């Protein structure tokens, strides 16, 4: 009778199966880790964009406060920079050089750069369909035929990194 010893019948298949399972688990772990890293970066970028949006919105509110504080529109006589007549440069906010004269609004936050804004007075008269004609308007002194002076406010806000930037535009009307 020829009995084979247990060590001679094993062919090493357990080692191959174990290494295969270990390889599959390693690939699953690497995939999960890269997915989690990507999601973390996306959440950080979304937060950065939200901070930039809030920063730009803060600058718009500061510009609106400024408009409410002025007595006349005589400050809008210069051609570029923070306060300008709209005139021929209706899209002054598109020219990067105009932003060097914009108002920097300091906020107590950890943004990369302070938000800034520029205000342009819209000199054209409002058209028939755009008229503000809803009775006695706020600040008009009760005369319903008064038309507001309309301002275009453009603000740029930055997020936690200088690469995230949001630009907002608002129109603001005031009766003088």
Coordinates of N, CA, C and O in Angstrom, one line a residue:
X1 N 0.8 -1.2 0.0 CA 0.0 0.0 0.0 C 0.9 1.2 0.0 O 1.8 1.4 0.8
X2 N 0.5 2.1 -0.9 CA 1.4 3.3 -1.1 C 0.6 4.5 -0.6 O -0.3 5.0 -1.3
X3 N 0.9 4.9 0.5 CA 0.2 6.1 1.1 C 1.1 7.4 0.8 O 2.3 7.4 1.1
X4 N 0.4 8.3 0.2 CA 1.1 9.6 0.0 C 1.0 10.5 1.2 O 0.0 10.6 1.9
X5 N 2.1 11.1 1.4 CA 2.0 12.0 2.6 C 1.3 13.3 2.3 O 1.2 13.7 1.1
X6 N 0.7 14.0 3.2 CA -0.1 15.2 2.9 C 0.7 16.3 2.3 O 0.1 17.1 1.5
X7 N 1.9 16.4 2.6 CA 2.7 17.5 2.0 C 3.0 17.3 0.5 O 3.2 18.2 -0.2
X8 N 2.9 16.1 0.0 CA 3.2 15.9 -1.4 C 2.0 16.1 -2.3 O 2.1 16.2 -3.5
X9 N 0.7 16.1 -1.7 CA -0.5 16.3 -2.5 C -0.9 17.8 -2.7 O -1.7 18.1 -3.5
X10 N -0.3 18.7 -1.9 CA -0.6 20.1 -2.0 C 0.1 20.7 -3.2 O 1.3 20.4 -3.4
X11 N -0.6 21.5 -3.9 CA -0.1 22.1 -5.1 C 0.1 23.6 -5.0 O 0.5 24.3 -6.0
X12 N -0.2 24.3 -3.9 CA -0.1 25.7 -3.7 C -1.3 26.5 -4.1 O -1.2 27.7 -4.3
X13 N -2.4 25.9 -4.3 CA -3.6 26.6 -4.7 C -4.1 27.6 -3.7 O -4.7 28.6 -4.0
X14 N -3.9 27.3 -2.4 CA -4.4 28.1 -1.3 C -3.6 29.5 -1.3 O -4.2 30.5 -1.1
X15 N -2.4 29.4 -1.6 CA -1.6 30.6 -1.7 C -2.0 31.5 -2.9 O -2.2 32.7 -2.7
X16 N -2.3 31.0 -4.0 CA -2.8 31.7 -5.2 C -4.1 32.3 -4.9 O -4.4 33.5 -5.2
X17 N -5.0 31.6 -4.3 CA -6.4 32.1 -4.0 C -6.3 33.2 -2.9 O -6.9 34.3 -3.1
X18 N -5.5 33.1 -1.9 CA -5.3 34.1 -0.9 C -4.7 35.4 -1.5 O -5.1 36.5 -1.2
X19 N -3.7 35.2 -2.3 CA -3.1 36.4 -3.0 C -4.0 37.1 -3.9 O -4.1 38.3 -4.0
X20 N -4.9 36.3 -4.6 CA -5.9 36.9 -5.5 C -6.9 37.7 -4.7 O -7.3 38.9 -5.0
X21 N -7.4 37.2 -3.6 CA -8.3 37.9 -2.7 C -7.7 39.1 -2.1 O -8.3 40.2 -2.1
X22 N -6.4 39.0 -1.7 CA -5.7 40.2 -1.2 C -5.5 41.3 -2.2 O -5.7 42.5 -1.9
X23 N -5.3 40.9 -3.5 CA -5.2 41.9 -4.6 C -6.5 42.6 -4.8 O -6.5 43.8 -5.0
X24 N -7.6 41.8 -4.8 CA -8.9 42.4 -5.0 C -9.2 43.4 -3.9 O -9.7 44.5 -4.1
X25 N -9.0 43.0 -2.7 CA -9.2 43.9 -1.5 C -8.4 45.2 -1.6 O -8.8 46.3 -1.2
X26 N -7.1 45.1 -2.0 CA -6.3 46.2 -2.1 C -6.8 47.2 -3.2 O -6.8 48.4 -3.0
X27 N -7.2 46.6 -4.3 CA -7.8 47.5 -5.4 C -9.1 48.2 -4.9 O -9.3 49.4 -5.2
X28 N -9.9 47.5 -4.2 CA -11.1 48.1 -3.7 C -10.8 49.2 -2.7 O -11.4 50.3 -2.7
X29 N -9.8 49.0 -1.8 CA -9.4 50.0 -0.9 C -8.8 51.3 -1.6 O -9.1 52.4 -1.2
X30 N -8.0 51.1 -2.6 CA -7.4 52.2 -3.3 C -8.5 53.0 -4.1 O -8.5 54.2 -4.1
X31 N -9.5 52.3 -4.6 CA -10.6 52.9 -5.3 C -11.4 53.7 -4.3 O -11.8 54.9 -4.6
X32 N -11.7 53.2 -3.2 CA -12.5 53.9 -2.2 C -11.8 55.1 -1.7 O -12.3 56.2 -1.5
X33 N -10.5 55.0 -1.5 CA -9.7 56.1 -1.0 C -9.6 57.3 -2.1 O -9.8 58.4 -1.8
X34 N -9.5 56.9 -3.4 CA -9.4 58.0 -4.4 C -10.8 58.6 -4.6 O -10.9 59.8 -4.8
X35 N -11.9 57.9 -4.4 CA -13.2 58.4 -4.5 C -13.4 59.4 -3.3 O -14.0 60.5 -3.5
X36 N -13.0 59.0 -2.2 CA -13.2 59.9 -1.0 C -12.3 61.1 -1.1 O -12.8 62.2 -0.7
X37 N -11.1 61.1 -1.7 CA -10.3 62.2 -1.9 C -10.9 63.2 -2.9 O -10.9 64.4 -2.7
X38 N -11.5 62.6 -3.9 CA -12.2 63.4 -5.0 C -13.4 64.2 -4.4 O -13.6 65.3 -4.6
X39 N -14.2 63.5 -3.6 CA -15.3 64.1 -3.0 C -14.9 65.2 -2.0 O -15.6 66.2 -1.9
X40 N -13.8 65.0 -1.3 CA -13.3 66.0 -0.4 C -12.9 67.3 -1.1 O -13.2 68.4 -0.7
X41 N -12.2 67.1 -2.2 CA -11.8 68.2 -3.0 C -13.0 68.9 -3.6 O -13.1 70.2 -3.7
X42 N -14.1 68.2 -4.1 CA -15.3 68.8 -4.6 C -16.0 69.6 -3.5 O -16.5 70.7 -3.7
X43 N -16.1 69.1 -2.3 CA -16.7 69.8 -1.2 C -15.9 71.1 -0.9 O -16.5 72.1 -0.6
X44 N -14.6 71.0 -0.9 CA -13.8 72.2 -0.6 C -13.9 73.2 -1.7 O -14.0 74.4 -1.4
X45 N -14.0 72.8 -3.0 CA -14.2 73.8 -4.0 C -15.6 74.4 -3.9 O -15.8 75.6 -4.2
X46 N -16.6 73.6 -3.6 CA -18.0 74.2 -3.4 C -18.0 75.2 -2.3 O -18.6 76.3 -2.4
X47 N -17.3 74.9 -1.2 CA -17.2 75.9 -0.1 C -16.5 77.1 -0.5 O -16.9 78.2 -0.1
X48 N -15.4 77.0 -1.2 CA -14.6 78.1 -1.7 C -15.5 79.0 -2.6 O -15.5 80.2 -2.5
X49 N -16.3 78.4 -3.5 CA -17.2 79.2 -4.4 C -18.2 79.9 -3.5 O -18.6 81.0 -3.8
X50 N -18.8 79.2 -2.5 CA -19.8 79.9 -1.7 C -19.2 81.1 -0.9 O -19.8 82.1 -0.8
X51 N -18.0 80.9 -0.4 CA -17.3 82.0 0.3 C -17.1 83.2 -0.7 O -17.3 84.4 -0.3
X52 N -16.7 82.9 -1.9 CA -16.5 84.0 -2.9 C -17.8 84.7 -3.2 O -17.9 85.9 -3.4
X53 N -18.9 83.9 -3.3 CA -20.2 84.4 -3.6 C -20.7 85.4 -2.5 O -21.1 86.5 -2.7
X54 N -20.5 84.9 -1.3 CA -20.9 85.8 -0.1 C -20.0 87.0 0.0 O -20.5 88.1 0.3
X55 N -18.7 86.9 -0.4 CA -17.9 88.1 -0.4 C -18.3 89.1 -1.4 O -18.4 90.3 -1.1
X56 N -18.7 88.6 -2.6 CA -19.2 89.6 -3.7 C -20.5 90.2 -3.2 O -20.7 91.4 -3.5
X57 N -21.4 89.4 -2.6 CA -22.6 89.9 -2.2 C -22.4 91.0 -1.1 O -23.2 92.0 -1.0
X58 N -21.5 90.8 -0.2 CA -21.1 91.8 0.8 C -20.7 93.1 0.2 O -21.1 94.2 0.6
X59 N -19.9 93.0 -0.9 CA -19.5 94.2 -1.6 C -20.7 94.9 -2.3 O -20.7 96.2 -2.3
X60 N -21.6 94.2 -2.8 CA -22.8 94.8 -3.4 C -23.6 95.5 -2.3 O -24.0 96.7 -2.6
X61 N -23.8 95.0 -1.2 CA -24.5 95.6 -0.1 C -23.7 96.9 0.3 O -24.4 97.9 0.6
X62 N -22.4 96.9 0.4 CA -21.6 98.1 0.7 C -21.8 99.1 -0.3 O -22.0 100.3 0.0
X63 N -21.9 98.8 -1.6 CA -22.1 99.7 -2.7 C -23.5 100.4 -2.6 O -23.7 101.6 -2.8
X64 N -24.5 99.5 -2.2 CA -25.8 100.1 -2.1 C -25.9 101.1 -0.9 O -26.5 102.1 -1.0
X65 N -25.2 100.8 0.2 CA -25.1 101.7 1.3 C -24.4 103.0 0.9 O -24.8 104.1 1.3
X66 N -23.4 102.9 0.0 CA -22.7 104.1 -0.4 C -23.7 104.9 -1.3 O -23.8 106.2 -1.1
X67 N -24.4 104.3 -2.2 CA -25.4 105.1 -3.0 C -26.4 105.8 -2.1 O -26.8 106.9 -2.4
X68 N -26.9 105.1 -1.1 CA -27.8 105.7 -0.2 C -27.2 106.9 0.6 O -27.9 107.8 1.0
X69 N -25.9 106.9 0.7 CA -25.3 108.0 1.5 C -24.9 109.3 0.7 O -24.6 110.3 1.3
X70 N -24.9 109.2 -0.6 CA -24.6 110.4 -1.4 C -25.8 111.3 -1.6 O -26.9 110.9 -1.6
X71 N -25.4 112.6 -1.7 CA -26.5 113.6 -1.9 C -26.8 113.9 -3.4 O -27.9 114.1 -3.8
X72 N -25.8 113.8 -4.2 CA -25.9 114.0 -5.7 C -25.1 113.0 -6.4 O -24.3 112.2 -5.9
X73 N -25.3 113.0 -7.7 CA -24.6 112.0 -8.6 C -23.3 112.7 -9.2 O -22.8 112.1 -10.1
X74 N -22.9 113.8 -8.6 CA -21.7 114.5 -9.2 C -20.4 113.6 -9.1 O -19.5 113.9 -9.9
X75 N -20.4 112.7 -8.2 CA -19.2 111.8 -8.1 C -19.0 110.9 -9.3 O -17.9 110.4 -9.6
X76 N -20.0 110.8 -10.2 CA -20.0 109.9 -11.3 C -19.5 110.6 -12.6 O -19.8 110.3 -13.7
X77 N -18.6 111.6 -12.4 CA -18.1 112.3 -13.6 C -16.8 111.8 -14.2 O -16.4 112.1 -15.3
X78 N -16.1 110.9 -13.4 CA -14.9 110.4 -14.0 C -15.2 109.3 -15.0 O -16.3 108.7 -15.0
X79 N -14.3 108.9 -15.8 CA -14.6 108.0 -16.9 C -14.3 106.5 -16.5 O -14.9 105.6 -17.2
X80 N -13.6 106.2 -15.5 CA -13.3 104.8 -15.2 C -13.0 104.7 -13.7 O -12.9 105.7 -13.0
X81 N -13.0 103.5 -13.2 CA -12.7 103.3 -11.8 C -13.9 103.0 -11.0 O -14.9 102.4 -11.5
X82 N -13.9 103.4 -9.8 CA -15.0 103.0 -8.9 C -16.3 103.6 -9.2 O -17.4 103.0 -9.0
X83 N -16.4 104.9 -9.6 CA -17.6 105.5 -9.9 C -17.5 106.1 -11.3 O -16.7 107.0 -11.5
X84 N -18.4 105.7 -12.2 CA -18.3 106.1 -13.5 C -19.6 106.3 -14.2 O -20.6 105.6 -13.8
X85 N -19.7 107.2 -15.1 CA -20.9 107.3 -15.9 C -20.9 106.1 -16.9 O -19.8 105.7 -17.4
X86 N -22.0 105.5 -17.2 CA -22.0 104.4 -18.0 C -21.7 104.7 -19.5 O -20.8 104.1 -20.0
X87 N -22.3 105.7 -20.0 CA -22.0 106.2 -21.3 C -21.4 105.2 -22.3 O -22.0 104.2 -22.6
X88 N -20.3 105.5 -22.9 CA -19.7 104.7 -23.9 C -19.0 103.4 -23.3 O -18.8 102.5 -24.1
X89 N -18.8 103.4 -22.0 CA -18.1 102.2 -21.4 C -19.2 101.4 -20.6 O -19.0 101.3 -19.4
X90 N -20.2 101.0 -21.3 CA -21.3 100.3 -20.6 C -20.9 99.0 -19.9 O -21.4 98.6 -18.9
X91 N -19.8 98.4 -20.4 CA -19.3 97.2 -19.8 C -17.9 97.4 -19.3 O -17.0 96.6 -19.6
X92 N -17.7 98.4 -18.5 CA -16.4 98.8 -18.0 C -15.9 97.6 -17.1 O -14.7 97.5 -16.9
X93 N -16.8 96.9 -16.5 CA -16.4 95.8 -15.6 C -15.7 94.7 -16.4 O -15.0 93.9 -15.8
X94 N -15.8 94.6 -17.7 CA -15.1 93.6 -18.5 C -13.6 94.0 -18.7 O -12.8 93.1 -19.1
X95 N -13.2 95.2 -18.5 CA -11.9 95.7 -18.7 C -11.1 95.5 -17.4 O -11.5 96.2 -16.4
X96 N -10.1 94.7 -17.4 CA -9.4 94.4 -16.1 C -8.7 95.7 -15.6 O -8.7 95.8 -14.3
X97 N -8.3 96.6 -16.4 CA -7.6 97.8 -15.9 C -8.6 98.7 -15.1 O -8.1 99.4 -14.2
X98 N -9.9 98.6 -15.4 CA -10.8 99.4 -14.6 C -10.9 98.9 -13.1 O -11.3 99.7 -12.3
X99 N -10.6 97.7 -12.9 CA -10.7 97.1 -11.5 C -9.7 97.7 -10.6 O -9.8 97.6 -9.4
X100 N -8.6 98.2 -11.2 CA -7.5 98.8 -10.3 C -8.1 100.0 -9.6 O -7.6 100.4 -8.5
X101 N -9.1 100.7 -10.1 CA -9.6 101.9 -9.5 C -10.9 101.5 -8.7 O -11.6 102.4 -8.2
X102 N -11.3 100.3 -8.6 CA -12.5 99.9 -7.9 C -12.3 100.0 -6.4 O -11.2 100.1 -5.9
X103 N -13.4 100.1 -5.7 CA -13.4 100.2 -4.2 C -13.1 98.9 -3.6 O -13.9 97.9 -3.9
X104 N -12.1 98.8 -2.8 CA -11.8 97.6 -2.0 C -12.6 97.7 -0.7 O -12.5 98.7 0.0
X105 N -13.4 96.7 -0.5 CA -14.2 96.6 0.7 C -13.6 95.6 1.7 O -13.6 94.4 1.4
X106 N -13.1 96.1 2.8 CA -12.4 95.2 3.7 C -13.5 94.4 4.6 O -14.4 95.0 5.1
X107 N -13.3 93.1 4.6 CA -14.2 92.3 5.5 C -13.3 91.5 6.4 O -12.2 91.2 6.1
X108 N -13.8 91.2 7.6 CA -13.1 90.4 8.5 C -13.4 88.9 8.3 O -14.2 88.3 8.9
X109 N -12.7 88.4 7.3 CA -12.8 87.0 6.9 C -11.5 86.5 6.5 O -10.5 87.2 6.4
X110 N -11.5 85.2 6.1 CA -10.2 84.6 5.7 C -10.2 84.5 4.2 O -9.6 83.6 3.6
X111 N -10.8 85.4 3.5 CA -10.8 85.4 2.0 C -9.4 85.7 1.5 O -8.6 86.4 2.2
X112 N -9.0 85.3 0.3 CA -7.7 85.5 -0.2 C -7.5 87.0 -0.5 O -6.4 87.5 -0.3
X113 N -8.5 87.6 -1.1 CA -8.4 89.1 -1.4 C -9.7 89.7 -1.0 O -10.7 89.1 -1.0
X114 N -9.6 91.0 -0.6 CA -10.8 91.7 -0.3 C -11.7 91.9 -1.5 O -11.2 92.1 -2.6
X115 N -13.0 91.8 -1.3 CA -13.9 92.0 -2.4 C -13.9 93.5 -2.9 O -13.5 94.4 -2.1
X116 N -14.2 93.8 -4.1 CA -14.3 95.2 -4.6 C -15.4 95.3 -5.5 O -15.9 94.4 -6.1
X117 N -15.8 96.6 -5.7 CA -16.9 96.9 -6.5 C -16.7 98.2 -7.3 O -15.9 99.0 -7.0
X118 N -17.5 98.3 -8.4 CA -17.5 99.5 -9.1 C -19.0 99.8 -9.4 O -19.8 98.9 -9.5
X119 N -19.3 101.1 -9.4 CA -20.7 101.6 -9.7 C -20.7 102.4 -10.9 O -19.8 103.3 -11.1
X120 N -21.6 102.2 -11.8 CA -21.8 103.0 -12.9 C -23.3 103.5 -12.9 O -24.2 102.8 -12.6
X121 N -23.4 104.8 -13.2 CA -24.7 105.4 -13.2 C -25.2 105.2 -14.7 O -24.5 105.3 -15.6
X122 N -26.5 104.8 -14.8 CA -27.0 104.6 -16.1 C -27.7 105.9 -16.5 O -28.7 106.4 -15.9
X123 N -27.1 106.5 -17.5 CA -27.6 107.8 -17.9 C -28.8 107.8 -18.8 O -29.5 108.8 -19.0
X124 N -29.0 106.7 -19.5 CA -30.2 106.6 -20.4 C -31.4 106.7 -19.6 O -31.5 106.2 -18.5
X125 N -32.5 107.2 -20.2 CA -33.8 107.3 -19.5 C -34.4 105.9 -19.7 O -34.2 105.2 -20.6
X126 N -35.2 105.6 -18.7 CA -35.9 104.3 -18.7 C -37.0 104.3 -19.8 O -37.6 105.3 -20.0
X127 N -37.1 103.2 -20.5 CA -38.2 103.1 -21.5 C -39.5 103.0 -20.9 O -39.7 102.8 -19.7
X128 N -40.5 103.1 -21.8 CA -41.9 103.0 -21.3 C -42.2 101.7 -20.5 O -42.9 101.8 -19.5
X129 N -41.7 100.6 -21.0 CA -42.0 99.4 -20.3 C -41.2 99.2 -19.1 O -41.5 98.4 -18.2
X130 N -40.1 100.0 -18.9 CA -39.3 99.9 -17.7 C -39.6 100.9 -16.6 O -38.9 101.0 -15.6
X131 N -40.5 101.8 -16.9 CA -40.8 102.8 -15.9 C -41.3 102.3 -14.6 O -42.0 101.3 -14.5
X132 N -40.8 103.0 -13.6 CA -41.3 102.7 -12.2 C -42.5 103.5 -12.0 O -42.4 104.7 -11.9
X133 N -43.7 102.9 -12.1 CA -44.9 103.7 -12.0 C -45.9 102.9 -11.1 O -46.9 102.4 -11.5
X134 N -45.5 102.9 -9.8 CA -46.4 102.1 -8.9 C -46.9 103.1 -7.8 O -46.8 102.7 -6.6
X135 N -47.3 104.3 -8.1 CA -47.8 105.2 -7.1 C -46.6 105.9 -6.5 O -45.6 106.1 -7.1
X136 N -46.8 106.3 -5.3 CA -45.7 107.1 -4.6 C -44.6 106.1 -4.2 O -44.7 105.2 -3.4
X137 N -43.5 106.3 -4.9 CA -42.3 105.4 -4.7 C -41.5 105.8 -3.4 O -41.5 106.9 -3.0
X138 N -40.8 104.8 -2.9 CA -40.0 105.1 -1.7 C -38.9 106.1 -2.0 O -38.2 106.0 -3.0
X139 N -38.8 107.1 -1.2 CA -37.8 108.2 -1.4 C -38.1 109.2 -2.5 O -37.3 110.0 -2.8
X140 N -39.3 109.1 -3.1 CA -39.6 110.0 -4.2 C -40.3 111.3 -3.7 O -40.6 112.2 -4.5
X141 N -40.6 111.4 -2.4 CA -41.2 112.6 -1.9 C -42.7 112.6 -2.3 O -43.4 113.6 -2.2
X142 N -43.3 111.5 -2.6 CA -44.7 111.3 -2.9 C -45.1 111.7 -4.3 O -46.3 111.5 -4.6
X143 N -44.2 112.1 -5.1 CA -44.5 112.4 -6.5 C -44.4 111.1 -7.4 O -43.3 110.6 -7.6
X144 N -45.5 110.6 -7.9 CA -45.4 109.4 -8.6 C -44.9 109.5 -10.0 O -44.6 108.5 -10.7
X145 N -44.6 110.7 -10.4 CA -44.0 110.9 -11.8 C -42.5 110.9 -11.7 O -41.9 110.9 -12.8
X146 N -41.9 111.0 -10.5 CA -40.4 110.9 -10.4 C -39.9 109.6 -10.9 O -40.6 108.6 -10.8
X147 N -38.8 109.6 -11.5 CA -38.1 108.4 -12.0 C -36.8 108.3 -11.2 O -36.1 109.2 -10.9
X148 N -36.5 107.0 -10.8 CA -35.3 106.8 -10.0 C -34.1 107.0 -10.9 O -34.1 106.7 -12.1
X149 N -33.0 107.3 -10.3 CA -31.7 107.2 -10.9 C -31.2 105.8 -10.7 O -31.2 105.3 -9.6
X150 N -30.8 105.1 -11.8 CA -30.5 103.7 -11.7 C -29.0 103.6 -11.8 O -28.3 104.2 -12.6
X151 N -28.5 102.7 -11.0 CA -27.0 102.4 -10.9 C -26.8 101.0 -11.2 O -27.6 100.1 -10.8
X152 N -25.7 100.7 -11.9 CA -25.3 99.3 -12.1 C -24.1 99.1 -11.2 O -23.1 99.8 -11.2
X153 N -24.2 98.1 -10.3 CA -23.2 97.7 -9.4 C -22.6 96.4 -9.8 O -23.3 95.5 -10.0
X154 N -21.3 96.4 -10.0 CA -20.6 95.2 -10.3 C -19.6 94.9 -9.2 O -18.8 95.8 -8.8
X155 N -19.6 93.7 -8.6 CA -18.8 93.3 -7.5 C -18.0 92.0 -7.8 O -18.6 91.1 -8.4
X156 N -16.8 92.0 -7.4 CA -16.0 90.8 -7.5 C -15.6 90.3 -6.1 O -15.1 91.1 -5.3
X157 N -15.9 89.1 -5.8 CA -15.5 88.5 -4.5 C -14.6 87.3 -4.7 O -14.6 86.7 -5.7
X158 N -13.7 87.1 -3.7 CA -12.8 86.0 -3.8 C -13.0 85.0 -2.7 O -13.5 85.4 -1.6
X159 N -12.7 83.8 -2.9 CA -12.9 82.8 -1.9 C -11.6 82.6 -1.0 O -10.8 83.5 -0.9
X160 N -11.5 81.4 -0.5 CA -10.4 81.1 0.4 C -9.1 81.0 -0.4 O -8.0 81.2 0.2
X161 N -9.1 80.8 -1.7 CA -8.0 80.8 -2.6 C -8.2 81.9 -3.6 O -9.3 82.2 -4.0
X162 N -7.1 82.5 -4.1 CA -7.3 83.6 -5.1 C -7.8 83.1 -6.4 O -8.2 83.9 -7.3
X163 N -7.8 81.8 -6.6 CA -8.2 81.2 -7.9 C -9.8 81.2 -8.0 O -10.3 81.0 -9.1
X164 N -10.5 81.2 -6.9 CA -11.9 81.2 -6.9 C -12.4 82.7 -6.8 O -12.1 83.4 -5.9
X165 N -13.1 83.0 -7.9 CA -13.6 84.4 -8.0 C -15.0 84.4 -8.5 O -15.4 83.7 -9.4
X166 N -15.9 85.2 -7.9 CA -17.3 85.3 -8.3 C -17.5 86.8 -8.6 O -17.1 87.7 -7.9
X167 N -18.2 87.0 -9.7 CA -18.6 88.4 -10.1 C -20.1 88.5 -10.1 O -20.8 87.6 -10.7
X168 N -20.7 89.4 -9.4 CA -22.1 89.7 -9.3 C -22.4 91.0 -9.9 O -21.6 92.0 -9.7
X169 N -23.6 91.2 -10.4 CA -24.0 92.5 -10.9 C -25.4 92.7 -10.4 O -26.3 91.8 -10.3
X170 N -25.7 94.0 -10.0 CA -27.0 94.3 -9.5 C -27.3 95.7 -10.0 O -26.5 96.5 -10.3
X171 N -28.6 96.0 -10.1 CA -29.1 97.3 -10.5 C -29.8 97.9 -9.3 O -30.6 97.2 -8.6
X172 N -29.5 99.1 -9.0 CA -30.1 99.7 -7.8 C -30.6 101.1 -8.2 O -30.0 101.9 -8.8
X173 N -31.9 101.4 -7.8 CA -32.5 102.6 -8.1 C -32.7 103.5 -6.9 O -33.0 103.0 -5.8
X174 N -32.5 104.8 -7.0 CA -32.6 105.7 -5.9 C -33.2 107.0 -6.4 O -32.8 107.5 -7.5
X175 N -34.1 107.5 -5.7 CA -34.7 108.9 -6.0 C -33.9 109.9 -5.3 O -33.6 109.8 -4.1
X176 N -33.5 111.0 -6.0 CA -32.7 112.1 -5.4 C -33.6 113.3 -5.3 O -34.5 113.5 -6.0

